[in-house]
mmCIF file of C-alpha atoms and ligand atoms in Angstrom:
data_model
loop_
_atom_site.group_PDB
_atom_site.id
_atom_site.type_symbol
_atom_site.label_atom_id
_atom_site.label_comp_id
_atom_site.label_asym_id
_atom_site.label_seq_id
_atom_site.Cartn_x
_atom_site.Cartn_y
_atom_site.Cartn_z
ATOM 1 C CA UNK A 1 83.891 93.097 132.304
ATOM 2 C CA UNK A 2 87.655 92.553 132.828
ATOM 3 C CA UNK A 3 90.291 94.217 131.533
ATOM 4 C CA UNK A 4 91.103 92.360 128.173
ATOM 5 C CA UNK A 5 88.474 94.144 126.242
ATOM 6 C CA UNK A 6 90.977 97.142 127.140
ATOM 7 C CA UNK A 7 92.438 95.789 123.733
ATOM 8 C CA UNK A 8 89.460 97.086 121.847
ATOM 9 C CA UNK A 9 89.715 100.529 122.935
ATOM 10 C CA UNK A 10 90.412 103.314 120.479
ATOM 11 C CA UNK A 11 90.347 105.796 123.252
ATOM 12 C CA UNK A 12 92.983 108.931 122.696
ATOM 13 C CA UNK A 13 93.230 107.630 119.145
ATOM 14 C CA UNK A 14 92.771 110.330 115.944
ATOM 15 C CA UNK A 15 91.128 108.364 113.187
ATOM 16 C CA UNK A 16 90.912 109.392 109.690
ATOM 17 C CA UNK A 17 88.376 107.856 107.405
ATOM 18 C CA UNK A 18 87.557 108.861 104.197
ATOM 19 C CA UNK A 19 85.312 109.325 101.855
ATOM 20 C CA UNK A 20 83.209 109.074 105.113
ATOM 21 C CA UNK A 21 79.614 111.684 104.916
ATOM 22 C CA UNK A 22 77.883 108.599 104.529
ATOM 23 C CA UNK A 23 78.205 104.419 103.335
ATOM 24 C CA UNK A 24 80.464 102.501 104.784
ATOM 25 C CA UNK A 25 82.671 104.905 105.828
ATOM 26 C CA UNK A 26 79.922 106.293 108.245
ATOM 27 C CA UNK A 27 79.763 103.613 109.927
ATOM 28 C CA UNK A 28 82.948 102.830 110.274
ATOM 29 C CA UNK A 29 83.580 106.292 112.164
ATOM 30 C CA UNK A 30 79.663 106.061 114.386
ATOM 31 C CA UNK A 31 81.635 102.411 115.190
ATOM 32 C CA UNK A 32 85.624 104.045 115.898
ATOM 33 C CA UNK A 33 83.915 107.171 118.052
ATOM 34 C CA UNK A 34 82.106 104.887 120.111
ATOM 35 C CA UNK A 35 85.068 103.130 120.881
ATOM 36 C CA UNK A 36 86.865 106.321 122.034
ATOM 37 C CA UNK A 37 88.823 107.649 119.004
ATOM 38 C CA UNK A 38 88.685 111.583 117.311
ATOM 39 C CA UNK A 39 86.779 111.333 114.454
ATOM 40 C CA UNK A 40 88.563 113.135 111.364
ATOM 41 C CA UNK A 41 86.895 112.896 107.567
ATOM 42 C CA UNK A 42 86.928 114.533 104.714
ATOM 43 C CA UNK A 43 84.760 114.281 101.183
ATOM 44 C CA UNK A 44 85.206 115.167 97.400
ATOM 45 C CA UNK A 45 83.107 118.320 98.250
ATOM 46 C CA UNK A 46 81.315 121.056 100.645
ATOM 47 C CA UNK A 47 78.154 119.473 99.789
ATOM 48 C CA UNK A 48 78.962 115.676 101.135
ATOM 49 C CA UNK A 49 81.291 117.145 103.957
ATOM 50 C CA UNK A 50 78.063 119.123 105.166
ATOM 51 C CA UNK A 51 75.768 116.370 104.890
ATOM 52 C CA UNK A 52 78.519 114.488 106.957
ATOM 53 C CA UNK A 53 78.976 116.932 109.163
ATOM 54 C CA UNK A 54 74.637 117.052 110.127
ATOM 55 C CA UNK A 55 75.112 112.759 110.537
ATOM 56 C CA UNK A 56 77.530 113.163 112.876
ATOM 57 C CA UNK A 57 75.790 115.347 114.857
ATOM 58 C CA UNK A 58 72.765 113.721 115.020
ATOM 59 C CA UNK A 59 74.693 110.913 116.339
ATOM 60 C CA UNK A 60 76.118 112.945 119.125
ATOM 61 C CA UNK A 61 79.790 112.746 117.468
ATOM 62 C CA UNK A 62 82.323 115.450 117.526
ATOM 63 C CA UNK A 63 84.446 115.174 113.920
ATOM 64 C CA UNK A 64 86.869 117.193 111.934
ATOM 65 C CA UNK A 65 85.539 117.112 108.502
ATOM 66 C CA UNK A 66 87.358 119.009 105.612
ATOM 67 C CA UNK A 67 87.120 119.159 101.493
ATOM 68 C CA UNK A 68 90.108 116.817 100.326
ATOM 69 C CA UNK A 69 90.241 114.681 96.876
ATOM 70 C CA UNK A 70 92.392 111.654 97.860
ATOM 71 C CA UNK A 71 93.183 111.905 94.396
ATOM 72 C CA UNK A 72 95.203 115.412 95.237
ATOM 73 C CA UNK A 73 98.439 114.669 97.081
ATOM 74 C CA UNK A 74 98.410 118.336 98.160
ATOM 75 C CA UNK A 75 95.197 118.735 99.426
ATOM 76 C CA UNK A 76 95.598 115.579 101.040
ATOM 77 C CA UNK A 77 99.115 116.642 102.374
ATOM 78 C CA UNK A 78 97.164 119.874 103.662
ATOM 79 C CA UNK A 79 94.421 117.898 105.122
ATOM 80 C CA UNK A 80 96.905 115.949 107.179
ATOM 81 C CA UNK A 81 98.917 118.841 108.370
ATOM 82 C CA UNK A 82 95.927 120.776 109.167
ATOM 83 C CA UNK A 83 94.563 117.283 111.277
ATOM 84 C CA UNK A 84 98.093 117.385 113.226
ATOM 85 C CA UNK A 85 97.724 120.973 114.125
ATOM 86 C CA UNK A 86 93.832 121.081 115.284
ATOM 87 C CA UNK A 87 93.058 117.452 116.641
ATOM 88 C CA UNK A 88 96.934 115.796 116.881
ATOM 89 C CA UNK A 89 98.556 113.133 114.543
ATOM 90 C CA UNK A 90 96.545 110.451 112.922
ATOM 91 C CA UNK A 91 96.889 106.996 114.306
ATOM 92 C CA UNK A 92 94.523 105.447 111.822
ATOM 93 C CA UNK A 93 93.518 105.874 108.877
ATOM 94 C CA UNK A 94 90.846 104.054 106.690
ATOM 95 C CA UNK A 95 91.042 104.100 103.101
ATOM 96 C CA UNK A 96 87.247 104.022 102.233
ATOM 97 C CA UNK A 97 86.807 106.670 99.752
ATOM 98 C CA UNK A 98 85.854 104.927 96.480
ATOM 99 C CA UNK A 99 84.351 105.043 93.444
ATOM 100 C CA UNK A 100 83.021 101.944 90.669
ATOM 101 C CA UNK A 101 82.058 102.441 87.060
ATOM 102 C CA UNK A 102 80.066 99.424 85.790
ATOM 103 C CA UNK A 103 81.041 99.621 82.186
ATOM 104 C CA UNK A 104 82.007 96.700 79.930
ATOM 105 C CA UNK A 105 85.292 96.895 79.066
ATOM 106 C CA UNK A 106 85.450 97.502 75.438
ATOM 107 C CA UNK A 107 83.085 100.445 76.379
ATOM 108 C CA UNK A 108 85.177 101.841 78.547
ATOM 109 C CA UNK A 109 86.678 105.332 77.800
ATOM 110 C CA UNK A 110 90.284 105.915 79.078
ATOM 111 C CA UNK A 111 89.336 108.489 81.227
ATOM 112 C CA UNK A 112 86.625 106.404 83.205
ATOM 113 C CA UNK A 113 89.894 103.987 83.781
ATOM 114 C CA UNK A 114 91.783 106.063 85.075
ATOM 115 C CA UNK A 115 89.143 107.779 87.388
ATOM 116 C CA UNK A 116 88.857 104.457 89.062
ATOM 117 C CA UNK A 117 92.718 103.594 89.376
ATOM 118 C CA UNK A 118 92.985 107.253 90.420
ATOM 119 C CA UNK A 119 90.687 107.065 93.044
ATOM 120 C CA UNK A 120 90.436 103.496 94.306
ATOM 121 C CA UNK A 121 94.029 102.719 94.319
ATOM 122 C CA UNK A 122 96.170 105.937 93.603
ATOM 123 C CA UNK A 123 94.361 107.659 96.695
ATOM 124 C CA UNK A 124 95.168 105.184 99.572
ATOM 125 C CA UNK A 125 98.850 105.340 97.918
ATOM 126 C CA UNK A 126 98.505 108.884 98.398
ATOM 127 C CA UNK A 127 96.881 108.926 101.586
ATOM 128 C CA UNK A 128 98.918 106.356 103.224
ATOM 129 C CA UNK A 129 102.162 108.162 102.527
ATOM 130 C CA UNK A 130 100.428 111.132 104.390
ATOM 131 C CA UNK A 131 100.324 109.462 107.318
ATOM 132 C CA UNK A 132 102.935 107.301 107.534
ATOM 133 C CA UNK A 133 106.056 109.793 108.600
ATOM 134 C CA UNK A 134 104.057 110.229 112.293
ATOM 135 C CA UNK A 135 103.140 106.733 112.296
ATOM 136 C CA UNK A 136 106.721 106.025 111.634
ATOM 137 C CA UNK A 137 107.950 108.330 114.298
ATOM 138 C CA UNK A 138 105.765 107.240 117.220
ATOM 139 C CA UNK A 139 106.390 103.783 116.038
ATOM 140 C CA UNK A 140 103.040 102.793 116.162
ATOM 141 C CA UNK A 141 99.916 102.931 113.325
ATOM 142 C CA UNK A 142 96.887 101.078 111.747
ATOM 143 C CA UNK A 143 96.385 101.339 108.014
ATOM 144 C CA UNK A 144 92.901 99.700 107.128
ATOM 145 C CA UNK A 145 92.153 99.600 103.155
ATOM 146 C CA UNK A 146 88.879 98.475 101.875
ATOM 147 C CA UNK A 147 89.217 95.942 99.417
ATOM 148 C CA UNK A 148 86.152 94.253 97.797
ATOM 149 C CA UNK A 149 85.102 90.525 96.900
ATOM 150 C CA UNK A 150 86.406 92.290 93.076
ATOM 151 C CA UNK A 151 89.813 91.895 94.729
ATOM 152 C CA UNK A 152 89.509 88.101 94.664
ATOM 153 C CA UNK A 153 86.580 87.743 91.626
ATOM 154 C CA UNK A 154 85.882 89.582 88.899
ATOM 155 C CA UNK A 155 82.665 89.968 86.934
ATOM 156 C CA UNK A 156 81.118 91.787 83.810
ATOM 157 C CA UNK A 157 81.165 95.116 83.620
ATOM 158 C CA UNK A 158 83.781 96.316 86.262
ATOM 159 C CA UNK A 159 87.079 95.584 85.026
ATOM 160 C CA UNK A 160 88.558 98.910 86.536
ATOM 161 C CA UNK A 161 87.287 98.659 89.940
ATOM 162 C CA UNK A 162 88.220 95.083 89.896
ATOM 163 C CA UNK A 163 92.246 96.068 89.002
ATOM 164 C CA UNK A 164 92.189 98.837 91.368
ATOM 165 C CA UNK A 165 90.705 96.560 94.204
ATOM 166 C CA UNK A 166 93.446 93.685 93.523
ATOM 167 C CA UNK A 167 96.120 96.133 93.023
ATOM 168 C CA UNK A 168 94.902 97.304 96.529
ATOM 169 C CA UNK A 169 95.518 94.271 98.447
ATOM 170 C CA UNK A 170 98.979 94.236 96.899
ATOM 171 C CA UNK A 171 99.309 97.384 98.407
ATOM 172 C CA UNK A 172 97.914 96.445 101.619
ATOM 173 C CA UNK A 173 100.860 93.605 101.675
ATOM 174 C CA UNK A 174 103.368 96.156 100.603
ATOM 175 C CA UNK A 175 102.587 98.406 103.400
ATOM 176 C CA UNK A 176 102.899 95.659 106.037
ATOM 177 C CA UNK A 177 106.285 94.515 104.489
ATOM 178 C CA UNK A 178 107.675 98.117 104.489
ATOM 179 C CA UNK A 179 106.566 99.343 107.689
ATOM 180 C CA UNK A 180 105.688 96.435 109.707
ATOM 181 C CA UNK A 181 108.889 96.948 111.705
ATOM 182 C CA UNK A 182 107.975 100.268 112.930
ATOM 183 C CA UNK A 183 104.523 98.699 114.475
ATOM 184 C CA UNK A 184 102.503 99.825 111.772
ATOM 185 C CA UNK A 185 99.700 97.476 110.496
ATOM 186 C CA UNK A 186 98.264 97.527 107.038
ATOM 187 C CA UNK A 187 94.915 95.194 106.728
ATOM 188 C CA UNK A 188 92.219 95.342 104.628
ATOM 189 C CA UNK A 189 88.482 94.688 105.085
ATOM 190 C CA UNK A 190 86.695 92.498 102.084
ATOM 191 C CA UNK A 191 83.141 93.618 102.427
ATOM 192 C CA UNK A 192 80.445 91.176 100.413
ATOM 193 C CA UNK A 193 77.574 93.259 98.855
ATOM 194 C CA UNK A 194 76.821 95.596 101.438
ATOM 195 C CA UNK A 195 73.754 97.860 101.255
ATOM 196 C CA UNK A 196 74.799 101.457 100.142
ATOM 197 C CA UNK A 197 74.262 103.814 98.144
ATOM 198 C CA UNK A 198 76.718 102.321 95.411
ATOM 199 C CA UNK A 199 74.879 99.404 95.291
ATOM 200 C CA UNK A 200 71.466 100.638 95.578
ATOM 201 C CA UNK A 201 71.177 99.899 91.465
ATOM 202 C CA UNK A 202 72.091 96.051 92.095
ATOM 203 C CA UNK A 203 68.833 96.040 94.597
ATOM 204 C CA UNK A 204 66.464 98.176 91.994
ATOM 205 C CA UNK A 205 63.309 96.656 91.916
ATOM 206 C CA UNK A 206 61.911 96.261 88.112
ATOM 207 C CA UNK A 207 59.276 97.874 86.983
ATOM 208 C CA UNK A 208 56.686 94.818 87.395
ATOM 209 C CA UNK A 209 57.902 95.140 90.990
ATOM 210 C CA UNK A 210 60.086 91.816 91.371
ATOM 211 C CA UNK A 211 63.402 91.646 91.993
ATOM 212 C CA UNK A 212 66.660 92.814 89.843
ATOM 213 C CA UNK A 213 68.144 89.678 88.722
ATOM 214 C CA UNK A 214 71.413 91.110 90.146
ATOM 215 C CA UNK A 215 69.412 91.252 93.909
ATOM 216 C CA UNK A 216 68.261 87.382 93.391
ATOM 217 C CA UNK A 217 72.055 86.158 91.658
ATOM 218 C CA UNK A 218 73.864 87.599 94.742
ATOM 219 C CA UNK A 219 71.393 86.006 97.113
ATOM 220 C CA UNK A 220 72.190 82.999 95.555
ATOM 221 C CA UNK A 221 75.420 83.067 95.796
ATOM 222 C CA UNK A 222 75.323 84.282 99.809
ATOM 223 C CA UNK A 223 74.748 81.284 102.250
ATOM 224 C CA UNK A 224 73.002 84.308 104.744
ATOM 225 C CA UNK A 225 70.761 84.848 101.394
ATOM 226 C CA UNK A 226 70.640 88.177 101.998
ATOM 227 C CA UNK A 227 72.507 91.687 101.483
ATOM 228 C CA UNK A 228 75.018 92.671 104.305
ATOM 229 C CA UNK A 229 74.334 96.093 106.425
ATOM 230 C CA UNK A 230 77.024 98.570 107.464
ATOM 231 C CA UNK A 231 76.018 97.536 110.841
ATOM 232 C CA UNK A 232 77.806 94.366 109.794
ATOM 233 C CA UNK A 233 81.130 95.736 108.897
ATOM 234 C CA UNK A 234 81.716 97.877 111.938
ATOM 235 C CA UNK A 235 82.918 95.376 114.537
ATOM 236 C CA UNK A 236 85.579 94.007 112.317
ATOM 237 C CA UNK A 237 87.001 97.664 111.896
ATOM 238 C CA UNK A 238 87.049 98.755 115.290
ATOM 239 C CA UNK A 239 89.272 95.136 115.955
ATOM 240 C CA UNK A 240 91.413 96.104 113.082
ATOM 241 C CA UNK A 241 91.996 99.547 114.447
ATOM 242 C CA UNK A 242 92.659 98.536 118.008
ATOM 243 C CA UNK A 243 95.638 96.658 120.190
ATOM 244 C CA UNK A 244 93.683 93.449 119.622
ATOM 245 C CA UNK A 245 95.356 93.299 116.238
ATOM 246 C CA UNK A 246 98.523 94.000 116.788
ATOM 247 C CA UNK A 247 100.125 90.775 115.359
ATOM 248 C CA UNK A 248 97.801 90.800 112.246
ATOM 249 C CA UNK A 249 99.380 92.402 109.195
ATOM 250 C CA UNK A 250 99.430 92.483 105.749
ATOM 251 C CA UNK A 251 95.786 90.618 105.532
ATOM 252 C CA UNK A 252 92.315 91.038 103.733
ATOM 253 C CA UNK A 253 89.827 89.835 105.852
ATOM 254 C CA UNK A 254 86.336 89.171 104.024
ATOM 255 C CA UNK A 255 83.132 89.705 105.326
ATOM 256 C CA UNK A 256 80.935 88.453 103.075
ATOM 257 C CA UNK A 257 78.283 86.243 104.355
ATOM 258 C CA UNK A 258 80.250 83.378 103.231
ATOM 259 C CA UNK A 259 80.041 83.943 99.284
ATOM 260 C CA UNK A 260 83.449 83.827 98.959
ATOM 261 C CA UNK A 261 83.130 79.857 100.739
ATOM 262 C CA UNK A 262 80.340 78.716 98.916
ATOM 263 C CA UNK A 263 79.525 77.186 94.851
ATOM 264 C CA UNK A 264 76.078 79.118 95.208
ATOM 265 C CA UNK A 265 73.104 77.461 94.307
ATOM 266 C CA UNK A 266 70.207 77.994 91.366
ATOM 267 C CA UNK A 267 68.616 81.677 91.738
ATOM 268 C CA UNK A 268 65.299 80.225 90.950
ATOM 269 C CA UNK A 269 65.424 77.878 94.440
ATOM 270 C CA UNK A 270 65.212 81.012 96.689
ATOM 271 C CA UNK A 271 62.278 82.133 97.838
ATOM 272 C CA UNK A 272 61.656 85.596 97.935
ATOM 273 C CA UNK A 273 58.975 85.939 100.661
ATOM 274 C CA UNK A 274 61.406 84.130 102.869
ATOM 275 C CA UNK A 275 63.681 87.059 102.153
ATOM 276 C CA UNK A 276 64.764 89.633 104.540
ATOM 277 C CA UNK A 277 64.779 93.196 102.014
ATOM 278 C CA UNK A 278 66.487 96.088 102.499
ATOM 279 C CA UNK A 279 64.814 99.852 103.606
ATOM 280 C CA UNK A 280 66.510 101.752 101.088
ATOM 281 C CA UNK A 281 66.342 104.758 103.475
ATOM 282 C CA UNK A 282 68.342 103.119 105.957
ATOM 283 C CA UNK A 283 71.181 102.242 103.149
ATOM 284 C CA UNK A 284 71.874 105.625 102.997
HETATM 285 P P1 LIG B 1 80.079 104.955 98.458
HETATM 286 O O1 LIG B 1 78.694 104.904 98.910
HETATM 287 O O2 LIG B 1 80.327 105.178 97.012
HETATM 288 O O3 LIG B 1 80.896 106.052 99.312
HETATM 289 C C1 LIG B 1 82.221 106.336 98.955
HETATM 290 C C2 LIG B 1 82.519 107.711 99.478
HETATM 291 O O4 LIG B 1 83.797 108.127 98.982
HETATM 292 C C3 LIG B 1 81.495 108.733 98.974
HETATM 293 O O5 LIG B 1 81.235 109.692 99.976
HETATM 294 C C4 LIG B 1 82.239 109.343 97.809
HETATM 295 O O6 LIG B 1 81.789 110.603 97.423
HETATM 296 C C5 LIG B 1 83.635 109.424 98.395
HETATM 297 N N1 LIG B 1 84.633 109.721 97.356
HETATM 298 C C6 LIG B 1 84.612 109.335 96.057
HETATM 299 N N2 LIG B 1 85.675 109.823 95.413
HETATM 300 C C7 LIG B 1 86.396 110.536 96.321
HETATM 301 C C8 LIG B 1 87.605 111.295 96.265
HETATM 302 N N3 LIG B 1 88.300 111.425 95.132
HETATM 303 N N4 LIG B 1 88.038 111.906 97.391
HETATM 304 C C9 LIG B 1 87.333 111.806 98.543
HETATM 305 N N5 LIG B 1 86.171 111.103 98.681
HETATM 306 C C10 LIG B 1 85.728 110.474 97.562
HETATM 307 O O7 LIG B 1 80.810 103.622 98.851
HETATM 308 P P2 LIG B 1 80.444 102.536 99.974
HETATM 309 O O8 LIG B 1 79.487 101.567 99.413
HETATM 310 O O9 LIG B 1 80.149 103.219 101.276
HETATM 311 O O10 LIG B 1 81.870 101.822 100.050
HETATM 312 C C11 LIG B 1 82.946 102.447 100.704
HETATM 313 C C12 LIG B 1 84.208 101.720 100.262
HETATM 314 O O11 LIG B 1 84.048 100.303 100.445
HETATM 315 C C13 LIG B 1 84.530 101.923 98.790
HETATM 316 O O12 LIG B 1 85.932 101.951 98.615
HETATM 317 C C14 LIG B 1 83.954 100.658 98.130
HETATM 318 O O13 LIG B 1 84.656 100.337 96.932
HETATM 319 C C15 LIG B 1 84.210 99.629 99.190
HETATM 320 N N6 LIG B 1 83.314 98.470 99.143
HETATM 321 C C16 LIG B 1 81.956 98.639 99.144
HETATM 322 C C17 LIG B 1 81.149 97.495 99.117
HETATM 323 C C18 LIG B 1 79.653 97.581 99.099
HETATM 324 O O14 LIG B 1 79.024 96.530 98.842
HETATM 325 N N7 LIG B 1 79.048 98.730 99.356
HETATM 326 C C19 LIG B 1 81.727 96.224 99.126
HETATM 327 C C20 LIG B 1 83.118 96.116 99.099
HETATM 328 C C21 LIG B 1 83.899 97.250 99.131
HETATM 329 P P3 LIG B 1 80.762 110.627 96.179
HETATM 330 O O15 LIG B 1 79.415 110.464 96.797
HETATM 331 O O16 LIG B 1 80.965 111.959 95.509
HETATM 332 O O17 LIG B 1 81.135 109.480 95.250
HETATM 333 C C1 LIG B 2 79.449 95.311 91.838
HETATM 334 C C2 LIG B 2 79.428 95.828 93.255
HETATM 335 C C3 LIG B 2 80.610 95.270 94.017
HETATM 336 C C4 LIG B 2 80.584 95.805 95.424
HETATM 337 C C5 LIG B 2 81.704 95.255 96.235
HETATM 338 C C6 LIG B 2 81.632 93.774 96.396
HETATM 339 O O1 LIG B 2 79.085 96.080 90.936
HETATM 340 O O2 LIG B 2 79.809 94.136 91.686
HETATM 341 O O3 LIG B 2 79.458 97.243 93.273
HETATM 342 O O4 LIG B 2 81.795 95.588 93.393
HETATM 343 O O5 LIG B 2 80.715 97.190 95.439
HETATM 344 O O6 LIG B 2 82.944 95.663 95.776
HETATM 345 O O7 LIG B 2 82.598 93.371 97.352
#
């Protein structure tokens, strides 16, 4: 193969993704180490970071993994310095970590608000402005924040997540107007509805064993008719992490399946045992 796939090489590269023992974020890092970066993670506690720590080595993948709420700018701040000193300066960093109340909003307590803003928006702020001074300094970076089809739509129940996921691309566009000149890029990926753990109660079968009206309404509305894997996702990221996109800033890039394309069409059309369902094991 010649030497333009070069460009998709994230060989000598330190990559920080977070929020990453498992979900998307796993994959994202199986899909960056395989493409020659340093794996670095971190997760809200021992527990997750462990059970991280056991996936990566069953893959075969040296990581750094460390206790850090993106939430905290001084454990973050910490987590970053402690990177630099035992792996090197971070040349990416994914902002995966995440968290989604489904709550209508009248319902919703202050508190649960602000858990999501803290988390889903407040911590790539926080994270971001971690990295950035090294980035700035070598003149070179990749910021990749994950957005969400609720950063375009919104729907019942998820008002907070939806805010925090909007504000996000703002921030994604803010980042690449700020520090675009020092060759830093700031993109986002716009997963569809991905199979993971924090949408395993969308896919919930009912208790007469068909399927959750959620499972069948999403279908609907996908032209693939069916959920997306974190297999799906990890291409994208490595391209958005590499030399390849280089001249690409400042942009949310969906992969969706082509909901966000398509009128959908009526749930009761679909056919179920032309369906391809997800092991709930391998969502994990
Ligand atoms: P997930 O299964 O909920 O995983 C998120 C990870 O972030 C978990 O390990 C979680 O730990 C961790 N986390 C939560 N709060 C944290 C904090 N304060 N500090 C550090 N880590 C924290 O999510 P996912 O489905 O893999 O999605 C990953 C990202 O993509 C999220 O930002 C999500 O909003 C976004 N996304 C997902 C989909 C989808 O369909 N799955 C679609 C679009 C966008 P806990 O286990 O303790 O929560
Ligand atoms: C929900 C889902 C979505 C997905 C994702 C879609 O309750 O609607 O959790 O929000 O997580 O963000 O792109």
């Amino acid at each position: 193969m010649g030497d333009f796939l070069k460009n998709f090489s994230l060989e000598g590269k330190v990559a920080w993704i977070t929020g990453a023992s498992y979900g998307l974020g796993l994959a994202y890092a199986v899909a960056f180490a395989e493409s020659g970066a340093k794996i670095v993670f971190n997760d809200i506690n021992q527990e997750l970071v462990d059970k991280g720590l056991e996936e990566y080595k069953k893959r075969g993948i040296e990581v750094y993994g460390a206790v850090c709420d993106v939430t905290n700018e001084e454990q973050v701040q910490k987590f970053v310095a402690d990177v630099k000193d035992k792996v090197g300066s971070i040349d990416i960093l994914v902002n995966n970590a995440g968290i989604i109340k489904r709550i209508p909003m009248h319902e919703m307590t202050l508190k649960e608000w602000n858990q999501v803003i803290d988390v889903d928006l407040t911590g790539p702020f926080v994270c971001s402005k971690a990295v950035l001074p090294d980035m700035m300094e070598k003149r070179s970076g990749k910021i990749i924040n994950a957005c969400s089809m609720m950063s375009e739509f919104g729907r019942e129940t998820v008002s907070a997540y939806a805010a925090a996921k909007g504000g996000l691309k703002m921030l994604t566009r803010n980042i690449c107007s700020e520090y675009g000149q020092y060759n830093i890029q700031c993109n986002a990926i716009g997963p569809g509805y991905i199979a993971t753990p924090q949408t395993a109660p969308l896919r919930k079968k009912q208790e007469d064993g068909s399927m959750h009206p959620f499972d069948r309404f999403i279908r609907s509305k996908t032209p693939a008719q069916r959920w997306g894997k974190t297999e799906d996702l990890m291409g994208l990221a490595v391209f958005l992490a590499s030399p390849a996109s280089d001249f690409i800033n400042g942009q949310v890039v969906y992969i969706d399946g082509g909901i966000s394309a398509y009128i959908g069409q009526d749930p009761s059309n679909l056919d179920p045992s032309k369906m391809e369902f997800v092991d709930e094991e391998d969502a994990q």
